[in-house]
PDB file of C-alpha atoms in Angstrom:
ATOM      1  CA  MET A   3      -3.993 -23.707 -16.244  1.00  0.00           C
ATOM      2  CA  PHE A   4      -5.265 -22.799 -12.774  1.00  0.00           C
ATOM      3  CA  SER A   5      -2.249 -20.552 -12.129  1.00  0.00           C
ATOM      4  CA  VAL A   6      -2.925 -18.637 -15.366  1.00  0.00           C
ATOM      5  CA  TRP A   7      -6.495 -17.907 -14.258  1.00  0.00           C
ATOM      6  CA  LEU A   8      -5.304 -17.058 -10.765  1.00  0.00           C
ATOM      7  CA  ASN A   9      -2.819 -14.567 -12.207  1.00  0.00           C
ATOM      8  CA  ILE A  10      -5.440 -13.020 -14.492  1.00  0.00           C
ATOM      9  CA  THR A  11      -7.830 -12.708 -11.540  1.00  0.00           C
ATOM     10  CA  ALA A  12      -5.070 -11.188  -9.401  1.00  0.00           C
ATOM     11  CA  GLN A  13      -4.278  -8.627 -12.105  1.00  0.00           C
ATOM     12  CA  LEU A  14      -7.971  -7.713 -12.458  1.00  0.00           C
ATOM     13  CA  ILE A  15      -8.198  -7.209  -8.700  1.00  0.00           C
ATOM     14  CA  GLY A  16      -5.126  -4.988  -8.939  1.00  0.00           C
ATOM     15  CA  PHE A  17      -6.767  -2.918 -11.666  1.00  0.00           C
ATOM     16  CA  ALA A  18      -9.757  -2.475  -9.334  1.00  0.00           C
ATOM     17  CA  GLY A  19      -7.219  -1.160  -6.814  1.00  0.00           C
ATOM     18  CA  ILE A  20      -6.123   1.416  -9.379  1.00  0.00           C
ATOM     19  CA  ALA A  21      -9.691   2.695  -9.618  1.00  0.00           C
ATOM     20  CA  VAL A  22      -9.898   3.104  -5.846  1.00  0.00           C
ATOM     21  CA  ASN A  23      -6.477   4.755  -5.745  1.00  0.00           C
ATOM     22  CA  ALA A  24      -7.691   7.378  -8.198  1.00  0.00           C
ATOM     23  CA  LEU A  25     -10.315   8.351  -5.630  1.00  0.00           C
ATOM     24  CA  ILE A  26      -7.700   8.826  -2.874  1.00  0.00           C
ATOM     25  CA  TYR A  27      -6.301  11.899  -4.601  1.00  0.00           C
ATOM     26  CA  GLN A  28      -9.757  13.468  -4.831  1.00  0.00           C
ATOM     27  CA  GLN A  29     -10.315  13.556  -1.073  1.00  0.00           C
ATOM     28  CA  LYS A  30     -10.379  16.894   0.698  1.00  0.00           C
ATOM     29  CA  ASN A  31     -10.097  15.823   4.337  1.00  0.00           C
ATOM     30  CA  ARG A  32      -8.109  13.374   6.413  1.00  0.00           C
ATOM     31  CA  GLU A  33     -10.984  11.042   7.322  1.00  0.00           C
ATOM     32  CA  SER A  34     -12.210  10.459   3.785  1.00  0.00           C
ATOM     33  CA  LEU A  35      -8.622  10.103   2.564  1.00  0.00           C
ATOM     34  CA  LEU A  36      -7.965   7.402   5.189  1.00  0.00           C
ATOM     35  CA  LYS A  37     -11.178   5.546   4.282  1.00  0.00           C
ATOM     36  CA  MET A  38     -10.201   5.432   0.611  1.00  0.00           C
ATOM     37  CA  LYS A  39      -6.672   4.348   1.535  1.00  0.00           C
ATOM     38  CA  LEU A  40      -8.075   1.576   3.735  1.00  0.00           C
ATOM     39  CA  THR A  41     -10.217   0.271   0.878  1.00  0.00           C
ATOM     40  CA  SER A  42      -7.237   0.449  -1.443  1.00  0.00           C
ATOM     41  CA  ASP A  43      -4.993  -1.465   0.971  1.00  0.00           C
ATOM     42  CA  VAL A  44      -7.543  -4.292   1.289  1.00  0.00           C
ATOM     43  CA  ILE A  45      -7.686  -4.666  -2.489  1.00  0.00           C
ATOM     44  CA  TRP A  46      -3.899  -4.528  -2.894  1.00  0.00           C
ATOM     45  CA  ALA A  47      -3.364  -7.036  -0.070  1.00  0.00           C
ATOM     46  CA  ILE A  48      -5.558  -9.516  -1.928  1.00  0.00           C
ATOM     47  CA  HIS A  49      -3.779  -8.784  -5.220  1.00  0.00           C
ATOM     48  CA  TYR A  50      -0.267  -9.208  -3.827  1.00  0.00           C
ATOM     49  CA  LEU A  51      -1.206 -12.312  -1.866  1.00  0.00           C
ATOM     50  CA  MET A  52      -2.548 -13.914  -5.037  1.00  0.00           C
ATOM     51  CA  ILE A  53       0.736 -13.302  -6.897  1.00  0.00           C
ATOM     52  CA  GLU A  54       2.760 -14.439  -3.865  1.00  0.00           C
ATOM     53  CA  ALA A  55       4.421 -11.062  -3.291  1.00  0.00           C
ATOM     54  CA  TYR A  56       4.458 -11.453   0.468  1.00  0.00           C
ATOM     55  CA  THR A  57       6.271  -8.301   1.596  1.00  0.00           C
ATOM     56  CA  ALA A  58       3.766  -6.145  -0.275  1.00  0.00           C
ATOM     57  CA  THR A  59       0.949  -8.268   1.165  1.00  0.00           C
ATOM     58  CA  ALA A  60       2.263  -7.683   4.688  1.00  0.00           C
ATOM     59  CA  VAL A  61       2.676  -3.956   4.068  1.00  0.00           C
ATOM     60  CA  ALA A  62      -0.851  -3.658   2.652  1.00  0.00           C
ATOM     61  CA  CYS A  63      -2.248  -5.512   5.676  1.00  0.00           C
ATOM     62  CA  LEU A  64      -0.328  -3.169   7.956  1.00  0.00           C
ATOM     63  CA  GLY A  65      -1.873  -0.339   5.970  1.00  0.00           C
ATOM     64  CA  VAL A  66      -5.363  -1.610   6.749  1.00  0.00           C
ATOM     65  CA  LEU A  67      -4.553  -1.737  10.450  1.00  0.00           C
ATOM     66  CA  ARG A  68      -2.828   1.643  10.273  1.00  0.00           C
ATOM     67  CA  GLU A  69      -5.813   3.367   8.686  1.00  0.00           C
ATOM     68  CA  PHE A  70      -8.153   1.948  11.341  1.00  0.00           C
ATOM     69  CA  VAL A  71      -5.881   3.217  14.118  1.00  0.00           C
ATOM     70  CA  PHE A  72      -5.269   6.621  12.537  1.00  0.00           C
ATOM     71  CA  MET A  73      -9.019   7.118  11.977  1.00  0.00           C
ATOM     72  CA  LYS A  74      -9.638   6.547  15.694  1.00  0.00           C
ATOM     73  CA  ARG A  75      -6.651   8.310  17.206  1.00  0.00           C
ATOM     74  CA  LYS A  76      -3.443  10.059  16.319  1.00  0.00           C
ATOM     75  CA  LYS A  77      -0.782   9.313  18.902  1.00  0.00           C
ATOM     76  CA  ALA A  78       2.984   9.254  18.605  1.00  0.00           C
ATOM     77  CA  SER A  79       2.991   5.702  20.015  1.00  0.00           C
ATOM     78  CA  SER A  80       0.901   4.584  17.017  1.00  0.00           C
ATOM     79  CA  LEU A  81       3.390   6.192  14.663  1.00  0.00           C
ATOM     80  CA  ILE A  82       6.379   4.488  16.273  1.00  0.00           C
ATOM     81  CA  CYS A  83       4.582   1.139  16.398  1.00  0.00           C
ATOM     82  CA  PHE A  84       3.711   1.244  12.692  1.00  0.00           C
ATOM     83  CA  LEU A  85       7.202   2.347  11.716  1.00  0.00           C
ATOM     84  CA  ILE A  86       8.641  -0.651  13.555  1.00  0.00           C
ATOM     85  CA  LEU A  87       6.048  -3.007  12.031  1.00  0.00           C
ATOM     86  CA  ALA A  88       6.823  -1.696   8.542  1.00  0.00           C
ATOM     87  CA  LEU A  89      10.492  -2.499   9.030  1.00  0.00           C
ATOM     88  CA  LEU A  90       9.726  -5.897  10.549  1.00  0.00           C
ATOM     89  CA  SER A  91       7.581  -6.786   7.545  1.00  0.00           C
ATOM     90  CA  ALA A  92      10.723  -6.804   5.391  1.00  0.00           C
ATOM     91  CA  VAL A  93      12.542  -9.021   7.874  1.00  0.00           C
ATOM     92  CA  ILE A  94       9.687 -11.501   8.306  1.00  0.00           C
ATOM     93  CA  THR A  95       8.957 -11.824   4.584  1.00  0.00           C
ATOM     94  CA  TRP A  96      12.576 -11.448   3.462  1.00  0.00           C
ATOM     95  CA  ASN A  97      13.105 -12.393  -0.165  1.00  0.00           C
ATOM     96  CA  GLY A  98      16.300 -10.476  -0.803  1.00  0.00           C
ATOM     97  CA  CYS A  99      16.915  -6.741  -0.944  1.00  0.00           C
ATOM     98  CA  VAL A 100      13.731  -6.288  -2.976  1.00  0.00           C
ATOM     99  CA  SER A 101      11.833  -6.817   0.291  1.00  0.00           C
ATOM    100  CA  LEU A 102      13.109  -3.441   1.471  1.00  0.00           C
ATOM    101  CA  LEU A 103      11.160  -1.560  -1.202  1.00  0.00           C
ATOM    102  CA  PRO A 104       7.606  -2.064   0.141  1.00  0.00           C
ATOM    103  CA  SER A 105       8.863  -1.465   3.665  1.00  0.00           C
ATOM    104  CA  ALA A 106      10.455   1.842   2.645  1.00  0.00           C
ATOM    105  CA  ALA A 107       7.200   2.779   0.925  1.00  0.00           C
ATOM    106  CA  SER A 108       5.276   1.850   4.066  1.00  0.00           C
ATOM    107  CA  VAL A 109       7.505   3.956   6.332  1.00  0.00           C
ATOM    108  CA  THR A 110       6.977   6.951   4.051  1.00  0.00           C
ATOM    109  CA  SER A 111       3.241   6.296   3.948  1.00  0.00           C
ATOM    110  CA  VAL A 112       2.986   5.967   7.740  1.00  0.00           C
ATOM    111  CA  VAL A 113       4.590   9.354   8.285  1.00  0.00           C
ATOM    112  CA  SER A 114       2.513  10.933   5.516  1.00  0.00           C
ATOM    113  CA  PHE A 115      -0.838   9.695   6.775  1.00  0.00           C
ATOM    114  CA  TYR A 116       0.093  10.341  10.398  1.00  0.00           C
ATOM    115  CA  LEU A 117       0.617  14.004   9.568  1.00  0.00           C
ATOM    116  CA  GLY A 118      -2.861  14.040   8.035  1.00  0.00           C
ATOM    117  CA  ILE A 119      -2.151  16.796   5.530  1.00  0.00           C
ATOM    118  CA  PRO A 120      -3.542  15.803   2.104  1.00  0.00           C
ATOM    119  CA  CYS A 121      -0.968  17.816   0.124  1.00  0.00           C
ATOM    120  CA  VAL A 122       1.878  16.048   1.998  1.00  0.00           C
ATOM    121  CA  SER A 123       0.269  12.702   1.155  1.00  0.00           C
ATOM    122  CA  ARG A 124       0.186  13.693  -2.511  1.00  0.00           C
ATOM    123  CA  ILE A 125       3.846  14.777  -2.517  1.00  0.00           C
ATOM    124  CA  THR A 126       5.078  11.611  -0.792  1.00  0.00           C
ATOM    125  CA  ALA A 127       3.239   9.526  -3.370  1.00  0.00           C
ATOM    126  CA  PHE A 128       6.290   9.893  -5.676  1.00  0.00           C
ATOM    127  CA  PRO A 129       8.915   8.047  -3.585  1.00  0.00           C
ATOM    128  CA  ILE A 130       6.276   5.520  -2.524  1.00  0.00           C
ATOM    129  CA  SER A 131       5.447   4.893  -6.187  1.00  0.00           C
ATOM    130  CA  ILE A 132       9.079   4.445  -7.155  1.00  0.00           C
ATOM    131  CA  CYS A 133       9.583   1.796  -4.462  1.00  0.00           C
ATOM    132  CA  MET A 134       6.353  -0.034  -5.183  1.00  0.00           C
ATOM    133  CA  GLY A 135       6.736   0.239  -8.965  1.00  0.00           C
ATOM    134  CA  ILE A 136      10.118  -1.478  -8.895  1.00  0.00           C
ATOM    135  CA  TYR A 137       8.867  -4.110  -6.460  1.00  0.00           C
ATOM    136  CA  SER A 138       5.770  -4.733  -8.574  1.00  0.00           C
ATOM    137  CA  ALA A 139       7.810  -5.106 -11.763  1.00  0.00           C
ATOM    138  CA  LEU A 140      10.127  -7.604 -10.100  1.00  0.00           C
ATOM    139  CA  ASN A 141       7.160  -9.625  -8.800  1.00  0.00           C
ATOM    140  CA  GLY A 142       5.003  -9.722 -11.933  1.00  0.00           C
ATOM    141  CA  SER A 143       2.347  -7.282 -10.792  1.00  0.00           C
ATOM    142  CA  TYR A 144       1.289  -5.610 -14.031  1.00  0.00           C
ATOM    143  CA  ALA A 145      -1.515  -3.813 -12.197  1.00  0.00           C
ATOM    144  CA  GLY A 146       0.972  -2.620  -9.574  1.00  0.00           C
ATOM    145  CA  VAL A 147       3.316  -1.209 -12.222  1.00  0.00           C
ATOM    146  CA  ALA A 148       0.400   0.480 -14.024  1.00  0.00           C
ATOM    147  CA  ASN A 149      -0.816   1.925 -10.730  1.00  0.00           C
ATOM    148  CA  GLU A 150       2.547   3.430  -9.903  1.00  0.00           C
ATOM    149  CA  ILE A 151       2.974   4.887 -13.401  1.00  0.00           C
ATOM    150  CA  LEU A 152      -0.444   6.525 -13.103  1.00  0.00           C
ATOM    151  CA  THR A 153       0.344   7.793  -9.617  1.00  0.00           C
ATOM    152  CA  VAL A 154       3.574   9.427 -10.763  1.00  0.00           C
TER     153      VAL A 154
END
C-alpha cells in the first residue's frame, strides 16, 4: 500500500516538474533560462529518486550542479567536467543499456546550456526528449513520458 502512495506522490511531483518545464521555454535570456532549468532539475531528481530510476536521478542532480556553475561562470573546463560526469553517471548507476539514455540527454543538455543560446536549447530539446521519454517509459515514469511528449 505504501509503495502505491509513494508512486502516486512521485508522479504528482513529476507533473509539477512539467509545469516548471513549460516556463523554461518562455525565458528570453540565459540567466532566467538556467534558473528555471535548475528548479526543474531539483523536481525531476526527487521524482526519479522516488521511482528508483537512479541514472535519471544522477543526471538531474548533475543538472542542478551544472546550472549553478554555468550561472556563475562559463569556462571550457566546466564543460569538459560536466561531460565526463554525465558519462560517469551511466557507469555508476548502470542498469543495462537503458542507463545510456539519460546520460546521452545530459551530454546534449550540457553543450546546449553551455552555449547559452535559447534557440539552440529549444532545438536540442528534441533529442533530449527522445532519450528521456524512452527511459521514462521503461522506468514507469508516467509524468516523465507526458513531459517528453509535451516537449516534442
